[in-house]
């Protein structure tokens, strides 16, 4: 293939120019560069959810603009990714295709199929590490196996040295003389219309690389200092809220890692770096256990008799369970497309333990509503919350949502914000309104079962039921604990 043959950069979950290994390698080839995004035909439980589609629309708009400022034009196509990328390569006579590796099973299958098609056409396929900090294949136990627990995994990656330094963004990206046909983003119908539920998402986040970088900079200059102590307090903005930007690759984990390590070392920065390692761990588990989204890692949980409770599931989804911290979290998710990590743990525990509803149904709701919906992180964390994973959270550890609320939302700011019908309840009863004397409820304008639901499950009964069921799976008696 001649000098003028272009090279393709196939964008997926790496919608950025800075520290994009596939893009840098393509530009370094010295050929014209064709940026391509393919919207995959998907169906089934893990087809892209509504909040992700909203994000993708805006992120692609932003990517197209930044690419254009460098001289390149983004081509959009729809269909089976391996076939479409190979077709575009044939149409423009591309010599090679560059992409960053994604850990999701469907992307890995597409990679394998594309490599075959390109090889048959004598074109090169070059895959780079751009999503995770560390190489998912080379982190191995001493015996050559894969890690199943976070702490030894984290020790191993910390011992492996820093990830490569961030690549600068290219100054210019030369476009090919002839541009292949592109579909119109509007025709993909990624945005919600009837109804348009997106204003709360747009009020909370701005998709795209410039906003991701601005959020990263602001966090590293400010809130990171209090991250260690503040990251568990949902009523305060002390976490980075970078998760959707990281999922879509608008900012690289490696560039955050290096920015953190340029700061004087402190506990807060170390804790934040640890969260980035959790992100890698999720990708690692998905890579080595592709059934993670669907099957419990602890196989004995396949037989757990989950309850069929559509009404309970719906109350949970809508933030109408009568448990204030749970309802606040679920309403935050519905309104903004995001939920604070502490509250994610509480709502997940409530669904799978107190309601005994299958963790996959919770994971599917998150999948549809989260702007940061990520197959690795979502599946790993649901399995962690359900105690069905291979990390150290056992099934019999059951979060008490009242205690969690009192501890982490002590002044009640979070619950009052998202559950305004309880705003006038005094502190001692805010997290358990059913304990309030009738006069206190009346003064706060709360009528349980009318203005705000009575709890859909008695917490003590729900907990005892979960433990009893767990015993049938384990066949022994739990050293039960409430945290
Ligand atoms: C049931 C449940 C489901 C979850 N689903 C997702 C999901 O679909 N996508 C997702 O990105 N995170 C998920 N998380 C993890 C975590 O809640 C979010 O990453 C975090 O709340 C995002 O907010 P932040 O960016 O302010 O996080 P920060 O506290 O600022 O952390 C920085 C980054 O580290 C990573 N991170 C932090 N905690 C975790 C974790 N426990 N697992 C994996 N990565 C982590 C994220 O990329 C995050 O943006 C889930 C957690 C639970 C309990």
Coordinates of C-alpha atoms and ligand atoms in Angstrom, one line a residue:
X1 CA 0.0 0.0 0.0
X2 CA 1.3 3.4 -1.0
X3 CA 2.3 6.3 1.3
X4 CA -1.0 8.1 0.8
X5 CA -3.0 5.1 2.0
X6 CA -4.6 6.3 5.2
X7 CA -4.6 4.7 8.6
X8 CA -7.9 4.3 10.6
X9 CA -8.3 5.1 14.3
X10 CA -11.3 3.2 15.5
X11 CA -12.7 5.0 18.6
X12 CA -14.7 3.2 21.2
X13 CA -14.3 4.0 24.9
X14 CA -11.4 6.4 24.3
X15 CA -13.2 9.5 23.1
X16 CA -10.1 11.8 23.6
X17 CA -7.1 13.2 21.9
X18 CA -4.8 13.6 24.9
X19 CA -3.0 10.3 26.0
X20 CA -4.7 8.2 23.3
X21 CA -2.2 5.5 22.4
X22 CA -4.1 4.4 19.3
X23 CA -4.3 7.9 18.0
X24 CA -0.7 8.8 18.7
X25 CA 0.5 5.6 17.0
X26 CA -1.7 6.3 14.0
X27 CA -0.4 9.9 13.7
X28 CA 3.2 8.6 14.1
X29 CA 2.8 6.4 11.0
X30 CA 2.9 9.7 9.0
X31 CA -0.1 8.8 6.8
X32 CA -3.4 10.5 6.6
X33 CA -5.6 9.6 9.5
X34 CA -9.3 8.6 9.4
X35 CA -11.1 8.7 12.7
X36 CA -14.0 6.3 12.8
X37 CA -16.8 5.5 15.4
X38 CA -19.1 2.6 14.8
X39 CA -22.4 2.3 16.8
X40 CA -22.7 -1.4 17.3
X41 CA -25.9 -3.2 16.6
X42 CA -26.8 -4.6 20.0
X43 CA -29.5 -6.3 21.7
X44 CA -29.9 -8.3 24.9
X45 CA -29.5 -7.3 28.6
X46 CA -26.2 -5.3 28.1
X47 CA -27.1 -3.3 25.0
X48 CA -26.2 0.3 25.7
X49 CA -28.6 1.9 28.2
X50 CA -30.5 5.2 27.9
X51 CA -28.2 7.3 30.0
X52 CA -25.1 6.0 28.1
X53 CA -26.8 6.8 24.8
X54 CA -27.4 10.4 25.9
X55 CA -23.8 10.7 27.0
X56 CA -22.5 9.2 23.8
X57 CA -24.4 11.6 21.6
X58 CA -22.8 14.6 23.3
X59 CA -19.4 13.1 23.6
X60 CA -19.2 12.3 19.9
X61 CA -20.3 15.8 19.1
X62 CA -17.4 17.1 21.2
X63 CA -14.9 14.6 19.7
X64 CA -15.9 15.6 16.2
X65 CA -15.3 19.2 17.0
X66 CA -11.8 18.7 18.6
X67 CA -10.8 16.4 15.7
X68 CA -11.9 19.0 13.3
X69 CA -9.8 21.7 15.1
X70 CA -6.8 19.4 14.3
X71 CA -7.7 18.9 10.6
X72 CA -9.5 15.5 10.8
X73 CA -13.1 14.6 10.2
X74 CA -14.9 11.9 12.3
X75 CA -16.7 9.2 10.2
X76 CA -19.8 7.7 11.9
X77 CA -21.2 4.3 10.8
X78 CA -23.6 1.8 12.3
X79 CA -23.6 -2.0 12.2
X80 CA -21.6 -5.0 13.1
X81 CA -18.3 -3.4 14.2
X82 CA -15.8 -5.9 12.7
X83 CA -17.6 -5.8 9.4
X84 CA -18.1 -2.1 9.3
X85 CA -14.4 -1.2 10.2
X86 CA -13.2 -3.7 7.6
X87 CA -15.5 -2.3 5.0
X88 CA -14.4 1.3 5.7
X89 CA -10.8 0.1 5.5
X90 CA -11.5 -1.4 2.1
X91 CA -13.4 1.7 0.9
X92 CA -10.5 4.1 1.6
X93 CA -7.7 1.6 1.0
X94 CA -6.4 1.9 4.5
X95 CA -3.1 0.3 5.3
X96 CA -3.8 -0.3 9.0
X97 CA -6.3 0.2 11.8
X98 CA -5.4 1.3 15.3
X99 CA -7.7 0.8 18.4
X100 CA -7.4 0.8 22.2
X101 CA -8.2 -2.5 23.9
X102 CA -11.6 -2.7 25.7
X103 CA -12.2 -5.4 28.3
X104 CA -15.9 -6.1 27.4
X105 CA -16.5 -9.6 25.9
X106 CA -18.4 -8.1 22.9
X107 CA -15.4 -5.8 22.0
X108 CA -13.0 -8.7 22.4
X109 CA -15.0 -10.8 20.0
X110 CA -15.2 -7.8 17.6
X111 CA -11.4 -7.4 17.8
X112 CA -10.8 -11.1 16.9
X113 CA -13.2 -10.9 14.0
X114 CA -11.7 -7.7 12.7
X115 CA -8.1 -8.9 13.0
X116 CA -9.1 -11.9 10.8
X117 CA -10.8 -9.8 8.2
X118 CA -8.0 -7.3 8.0
X119 CA -5.4 -10.0 7.8
X120 CA -7.2 -11.6 4.9
X121 CA -7.1 -8.2 3.1
X122 CA -3.4 -7.8 4.0
X123 CA -4.0 -4.8 6.3
X124 CA -2.6 -4.5 9.8
X125 CA -4.6 -4.4 13.0
X126 CA -2.8 -2.7 16.0
X127 CA -4.3 -2.9 19.4
X128 CA -3.1 -0.6 22.2
X129 CA -3.6 -0.3 26.0
X130 CA -5.6 2.8 26.5
X131 CA -8.5 2.0 28.8
X132 CA -6.7 0.6 31.9
X133 CA -3.6 1.6 33.8
X134 CA -2.0 -1.8 33.6
X135 CA -1.8 -4.7 31.1
X136 CA -4.7 -7.1 31.9
X137 CA -2.8 -10.1 30.7
X138 CA 0.5 -9.7 32.5
X139 CA -0.7 -9.2 36.1
X140 CA -0.4 -12.7 37.4
X141 CA 0.0 -14.4 40.8
X142 CA 3.3 -16.1 41.6
X143 CA 1.8 -19.4 40.6
X144 CA 0.9 -17.8 37.2
X145 CA -2.9 -17.6 38.0
X146 CA -5.2 -14.6 38.1
X147 CA -6.0 -12.6 41.2
X148 CA -9.5 -12.9 42.8
X149 CA -9.0 -10.5 45.7
X150 CA -8.4 -6.7 45.4
X151 CA -5.6 -6.3 48.0
X152 CA -3.1 -8.7 46.5
X153 CA -4.0 -7.4 43.0
X154 CA -3.4 -3.8 44.1
X155 CA 0.0 -4.8 45.7
X156 CA 1.0 -6.5 42.4
X157 CA 0.1 -3.6 40.2
X158 CA 1.8 -1.1 42.6
X159 CA 4.9 -3.3 42.4
X160 CA 4.7 -3.3 38.6
X161 CA 5.8 0.4 38.3
X162 CA 3.9 3.4 36.9
X163 CA 1.9 3.1 33.7
X164 CA 3.5 4.8 30.7
X165 CA 3.6 8.6 30.8
X166 CA 0.7 10.3 29.0
X167 CA 1.2 10.9 25.3
X168 CA 0.7 14.5 24.2
X169 CA -2.3 15.3 22.0
X170 CA -1.3 15.6 18.3
X171 CA -0.8 19.1 17.0
X172 CA -2.3 18.2 13.7
X173 CA -4.1 15.1 12.3
X174 CA -3.8 15.1 8.5
X175 CA -7.0 14.0 6.8
X176 CA -7.1 11.7 3.7
X177 CA -7.8 13.5 0.4
X178 CA -11.1 11.7 0.0
X179 CA -13.4 11.3 3.0
X180 CA -15.7 8.2 3.1
X181 CA -19.4 8.7 3.7
X182 CA -20.5 9.4 7.2
X183 CA -23.9 8.9 8.8
X184 CA -25.6 11.8 10.6
X185 CA -25.4 11.6 14.4
X186 CA -29.0 12.9 14.7
X187 CA -30.2 9.9 12.7
X188 CA -29.0 7.6 15.4
X189 CA -31.7 8.8 17.8
X190 CA -29.5 8.5 20.9
X191 CA -31.3 11.3 22.7
X192 CA -34.5 10.8 24.7
X193 CA -37.5 12.6 23.2
X194 CA -40.8 11.6 24.7
X195 CA -40.3 12.3 27.5
X196 CA -37.0 14.1 27.5
X197 CA -35.6 13.0 30.9
X198 CA -32.1 14.5 30.2
X199 CA -32.2 18.0 31.8
X200 CA -31.1 16.7 35.2
X201 CA -28.2 14.9 33.5
X202 CA -27.2 18.0 31.5
X203 CA -27.4 20.0 34.7
X204 CA -24.9 17.7 36.4
X205 CA -22.5 16.8 33.6
X206 CA -21.0 18.1 30.4
X207 CA -19.8 15.1 28.2
X208 CA -16.6 15.5 26.2
X209 CA -12.9 15.8 26.6
X210 CA -12.7 19.5 27.4
X211 CA -15.1 19.1 30.3
X212 CA -13.4 15.9 31.5
X213 CA -10.1 17.7 31.7
X214 CA -11.6 20.7 33.5
X215 CA -13.3 18.4 36.0
X216 CA -10.0 16.5 36.5
X217 CA -8.0 19.7 37.0
X218 CA -10.6 21.2 39.5
X219 CA -10.7 18.0 41.5
X220 CA -6.9 17.7 41.7
X221 CA -6.6 21.3 42.8
X222 CA -9.3 21.1 45.3
X223 CA -11.5 18.3 46.7
X224 CA -8.8 15.6 46.4
X225 CA -7.2 17.1 49.6
X226 CA -10.3 15.9 51.6
X227 CA -10.9 12.8 49.6
X228 CA -9.7 10.4 52.2
X229 CA -12.2 11.6 54.9
X230 CA -14.9 13.1 52.6
X231 CA -15.4 10.4 50.0
X232 CA -18.0 8.6 52.1
X233 CA -20.3 11.6 52.6
X234 CA -22.9 11.7 49.9
X235 CA -24.2 15.2 51.0
X236 CA -20.9 16.8 50.0
X237 CA -19.2 17.1 46.7
X238 CA -15.9 15.5 47.7
X239 CA -15.5 12.7 45.1
X240 CA -14.3 13.5 41.6
X241 CA -17.4 12.6 39.6
X242 CA -15.1 11.6 36.8
X243 CA -16.6 8.1 36.4
X244 CA -18.6 8.8 33.2
X245 CA -15.6 10.6 31.7
X246 CA -13.3 7.7 32.6
X247 CA -15.8 5.1 31.3
X248 CA -16.0 6.9 27.9
X249 CA -12.2 7.5 27.9
X250 CA -12.6 11.3 27.7
X251 CA -9.7 11.4 30.2
X252 CA -7.2 8.6 30.7
X253 CA -6.7 6.9 34.0
X254 CA -3.0 7.1 33.3
X255 CA -3.0 10.9 33.0
X256 CA -4.8 11.1 36.3
X257 CA -2.4 8.6 37.9
X258 CA 0.6 10.7 36.8
X259 CA -1.0 14.0 37.8
X260 CA -1.6 12.5 41.3
X261 CA 1.9 11.3 41.6
X262 CA 3.3 14.7 40.8
X263 CA 1.7 16.0 44.0
X264 CA 3.4 15.7 47.3
X265 CA 2.5 12.2 48.5
X266 CA -0.4 12.2 51.0
X267 CA -3.0 9.7 52.2
X268 CA -5.8 11.3 50.2
X269 CA -3.9 11.0 46.9
X270 CA -3.0 7.4 47.8
X271 CA -6.7 6.6 48.5
X272 CA -7.7 8.1 45.2
X273 CA -5.0 6.1 43.3
X274 CA -6.5 3.0 45.0
X275 CA -9.9 3.8 43.5
X276 CA -8.2 3.9 40.0
X277 CA -6.8 0.5 40.8
X278 CA -10.3 -0.7 41.7
X279 CA -11.3 0.4 38.2
X280 CA -8.5 -1.6 36.7
X281 CA -9.5 -4.6 38.9
X282 CA -13.0 -4.5 37.5
X283 CA -11.7 -4.6 34.0
X284 CA -9.3 -7.4 35.0
X285 CA -12.1 -9.5 36.5
X286 CA -14.2 -9.0 33.4
X287 CA -11.3 -9.8 31.1
X288 CA -10.6 -13.1 33.0
X289 CA -14.2 -13.9 33.8
X290 CA -16.3 -12.9 30.8
X291 CA -19.4 -14.3 32.4
X292 CA -19.1 -11.7 35.3
X293 CA -22.2 -9.7 34.2
X294 CA -24.5 -12.8 34.3
X295 CA -23.2 -15.5 36.6
X296 CA -22.1 -15.4 40.2
X297 CA -18.4 -15.9 40.6
X298 CA -19.2 -18.1 43.6
X299 CA -21.1 -20.8 41.8
X300 CA -23.0 -21.9 45.0
X301 CA -25.0 -18.7 44.6
X302 CA -26.5 -20.0 41.3
X303 CA -29.0 -21.8 43.5
X304 CA -30.0 -19.0 45.8
X305 CA -33.8 -18.8 45.8
X306 CA -34.3 -15.1 44.9
X307 CA -37.7 -13.6 45.3
X308 CA -39.9 -12.7 42.4
X309 CA -41.2 -9.2 43.5
X310 CA -42.0 -6.9 40.6
X311 CA -43.7 -4.4 43.0
X312 CA -40.7 -4.3 45.3
X313 CA -38.3 -3.8 42.4
X314 CA -40.4 -1.0 41.0
X315 CA -40.6 0.8 44.4
X316 CA -36.8 0.5 44.6
X317 CA -36.3 1.8 41.1
X318 CA -38.5 4.8 41.7
X319 CA -37.2 5.7 45.1
X320 CA -40.4 4.8 46.9
X321 CA -39.3 2.1 49.4
X322 CA -40.0 4.1 52.5
X323 CA -36.3 3.9 53.5
X324 CA -35.0 7.5 53.2
X325 CA -31.4 6.9 52.3
X326 CA -32.3 4.3 49.7
X327 CA -35.0 6.5 48.2
X328 CA -32.6 9.5 48.1
X329 CA -30.0 7.4 46.2
X330 CA -32.4 6.0 43.7
X331 CA -33.9 9.5 43.0
X332 CA -30.4 11.0 42.7
X333 CA -29.7 8.3 40.1
X334 CA -33.0 8.9 38.2
X335 CA -32.5 12.7 38.2
X336 CA -28.8 13.0 37.5
X337 CA -27.6 9.7 36.0
X338 CA -25.2 9.2 38.8
X339 CA -25.2 8.1 42.5
X340 CA -22.7 8.5 45.2
X341 CA -20.6 5.3 45.8
X342 CA -21.5 5.0 49.5
X343 CA -25.2 5.1 48.6
X344 CA -24.7 2.7 45.7
X345 CA -23.5 0.2 48.2
X346 CA -26.5 0.8 50.5
X347 CA -29.2 0.6 47.8
X348 CA -27.6 -2.5 46.3
X349 CA -27.4 -4.3 49.7
X350 CA -31.1 -3.3 50.4
X351 CA -32.2 -4.8 47.1
X352 CA -30.4 -8.1 47.2
X353 CA -30.6 -8.7 51.0
X354 CA -33.6 -7.0 52.5
X355 CA -35.8 -7.5 49.4
X356 CA -33.9 -10.7 48.3
X357 CA -34.2 -9.6 44.6
X358 CA -31.7 -10.9 42.2
X359 CA -28.6 -8.7 41.8
X360 CA -28.8 -8.9 38.1
X361 CA -32.1 -7.0 38.1
X362 CA -30.4 -4.2 40.1
X363 CA -27.4 -4.2 37.8
X364 CA -29.7 -3.9 34.8
X365 CA -31.5 -0.9 36.2
X366 CA -28.1 0.8 36.9
X367 CA -27.0 -0.2 33.4
X368 CA -29.9 1.7 31.9
X369 CA -29.8 4.8 34.2
X370 CA -26.1 5.4 35.0
X371 CA -24.1 7.8 32.8
X372 CA -21.0 5.8 34.0
X373 CA -22.6 2.4 33.3
X374 CA -19.5 0.2 32.8
X375 CA -19.8 -3.6 32.4
X376 CA -16.8 -4.4 34.5
X377 CA -17.3 -1.9 37.3
X378 CA -21.1 -2.5 37.5
X379 CA -20.9 -6.2 37.4
X380 CA -18.0 -6.5 39.9
X381 CA -19.6 -4.1 42.4
X382 CA -23.1 -5.8 42.2
X383 CA -21.4 -9.1 42.8
X384 CA -19.5 -7.5 45.7
X385 CA -22.7 -6.1 47.2
X386 CA -24.5 -9.4 46.8
X387 CA -21.6 -11.4 48.3
X388 CA -21.5 -13.5 45.2
X389 CA -18.2 -12.3 43.9
X390 CA -14.7 -13.5 44.8
X391 CA -13.8 -10.5 46.9
X392 CA -14.1 -10.3 50.7
X393 CA -17.7 -9.0 51.1
X394 CA -19.6 -12.1 52.4
X395 CA -23.4 -12.4 51.9
X396 CA -24.1 -12.3 55.6
X397 CA -22.8 -8.8 56.0
X398 CA -25.9 -6.7 55.6
X399 CA -25.9 -2.9 55.6
X400 CA -28.4 -1.4 57.9
X401 CA -29.7 1.5 55.8
X402 CA -30.8 3.5 58.9
X403 CA -27.4 3.3 60.6
X404 CA -25.7 4.0 57.2
X405 CA -27.8 7.1 56.8
X406 CA -27.2 8.3 60.4
X407 CA -23.4 7.8 60.0
X408 CA -22.7 9.1 56.5
X409 CA -25.6 11.6 56.1
X410 CA -25.4 12.8 59.7
X411 CA -26.9 16.2 59.1
X412 CA -29.5 14.8 56.7
X413 CA -28.5 17.2 53.9
X414 CA -28.5 14.4 51.3
X415 CA -31.9 12.9 52.2
X416 CA -33.5 16.3 52.6
X417 CA -32.3 17.3 49.1
X418 CA -33.5 14.3 47.2
X419 CA -36.6 13.4 49.4
X420 CA -38.0 16.9 50.0
X421 CA -41.2 15.5 51.4
X422 CA -39.2 14.6 54.5
X423 CA -37.2 17.9 54.7
X424 CA -39.0 19.2 57.8
X425 CA -38.4 16.0 59.9
X426 CA -36.0 16.6 62.8
X427 CA -32.7 14.8 62.7
X428 CA -33.3 11.8 65.0
X429 CA -36.2 10.6 62.8
X430 CA -35.1 11.6 59.3
X431 CA -33.5 8.2 58.5
X432 CA -36.3 6.2 60.1
X433 CA -39.6 8.2 59.9
X434 CA -41.6 5.2 61.0
X435 CA -40.1 5.7 64.5
X436 CA -41.3 9.3 64.8
X437 CA -44.2 9.9 67.2
X438 CA -47.4 11.0 65.4
X439 CA -47.1 14.6 66.6
X440 CA -43.6 14.9 65.1
X441 CA -44.7 13.5 61.8
X442 CA -47.7 15.9 61.8
X443 CA -45.6 18.9 62.5
X444 CA -43.3 18.0 59.6
X445 CA -46.2 17.5 57.3
X446 CA -45.4 13.8 56.8
X447 CA -48.2 11.2 56.6
X448 CA -46.7 7.8 56.2
X449 CA -48.4 5.9 53.4
X450 CA -49.8 9.1 52.0
X451 CA -47.1 11.8 51.5
X452 CA -44.2 9.3 51.9
X453 CA -44.4 5.5 51.8
X454 CA -44.3 3.3 54.9
X455 CA -41.3 0.9 54.6
X456 CA -42.0 -1.8 52.0
X457 CA -40.1 -4.3 54.2
X458 CA -39.5 -4.4 57.9
X459 CA -35.7 -4.2 58.1
X460 CA -35.3 -6.8 60.8
X461 CA -37.6 -9.3 59.0
X462 CA -35.9 -8.7 55.7
X463 CA -32.5 -9.2 57.3
X464 CA -33.5 -12.4 59.0
X465 CA -35.1 -13.8 55.8
X466 CA -31.9 -13.1 53.9
X467 CA -29.8 -14.9 56.5
X468 CA -32.1 -17.8 56.6
X469 CA -31.9 -18.2 52.8
X470 CA -28.2 -17.8 52.8
X471 CA -28.0 -20.7 55.3
X472 CA -29.9 -22.9 52.8
X473 CA -27.2 -22.2 50.2
X474 CA -24.3 -22.6 52.6
X475 CA -25.8 -25.3 54.7
X476 CA -24.1 -23.9 57.8
X477 CA -24.7 -21.1 60.3
X478 CA -23.5 -17.6 59.6
X479 CA -21.4 -15.6 62.0
X480 CA -23.8 -12.8 61.2
X481 CA -22.8 -9.2 61.2
X482 CA -24.4 -5.8 60.6
X483 CA -22.3 -2.8 59.5
Ligands
LIG1 C1 -23.6 -1.5 43.0 C2 -22.5 -0.6 42.4 C3 -22.5 -0.4 41.0 C4 -21.5 0.4 40.5 N1 -21.5 0.6 39.1 C5 -20.5 1.3 38.5 C6 -20.5 1.5 37.1 O1 -21.3 1.0 36.3 N2 -19.5 2.3 36.6 C7 -18.5 2.9 37.4 O2 -17.7 3.6 36.9 N3 -18.5 2.7 38.7 C8 -19.5 1.9 39.3 N4 -19.5 1.7 40.7 C9 -18.3 2.2 41.5 C10 -18.4 3.6 42.1 O3 -19.6 3.7 42.8 C11 -18.3 4.7 41.1 O4 -17.1 4.5 40.2 C12 -18.1 6.0 41.8 O5 -19.2 6.3 42.6 C13 -18.0 7.1 40.7 O6 -18.0 8.4 41.3 P1 -16.6 9.3 41.3 O7 -16.2 9.4 39.9 O8 -16.9 10.5 42.0 O9 -15.6 8.3 42.1 P2 -14.3 8.7 42.8 O10 -14.4 8.4 44.3 O11 -13.8 10.1 42.5 O12 -13.2 7.6 42.2 C14 -12.4 7.9 41.1 C15 -12.7 6.9 40.0 O13 -12.2 5.6 40.5 C16 -13.1 4.6 39.9 N5 -13.8 3.9 41.0 C17 -14.1 4.3 42.2 N6 -14.7 3.4 43.0 C18 -14.7 2.3 42.2 C19 -15.3 1.0 42.4 N7 -15.8 0.6 43.5 N8 -15.2 0.1 41.3 C20 -14.6 0.4 40.2 N9 -14.1 1.7 39.9 C21 -14.2 2.6 40.9 C22 -14.1 5.3 39.0 O14 -13.6 5.3 37.7 C23 -14.1 6.7 39.6 O15 -14.5 7.7 38.7 C24 -20.5 1.0 41.3 C25 -20.5 0.8 42.7 C26 -21.6 0.0 43.2 C27 -21.6 -0.2 44.7

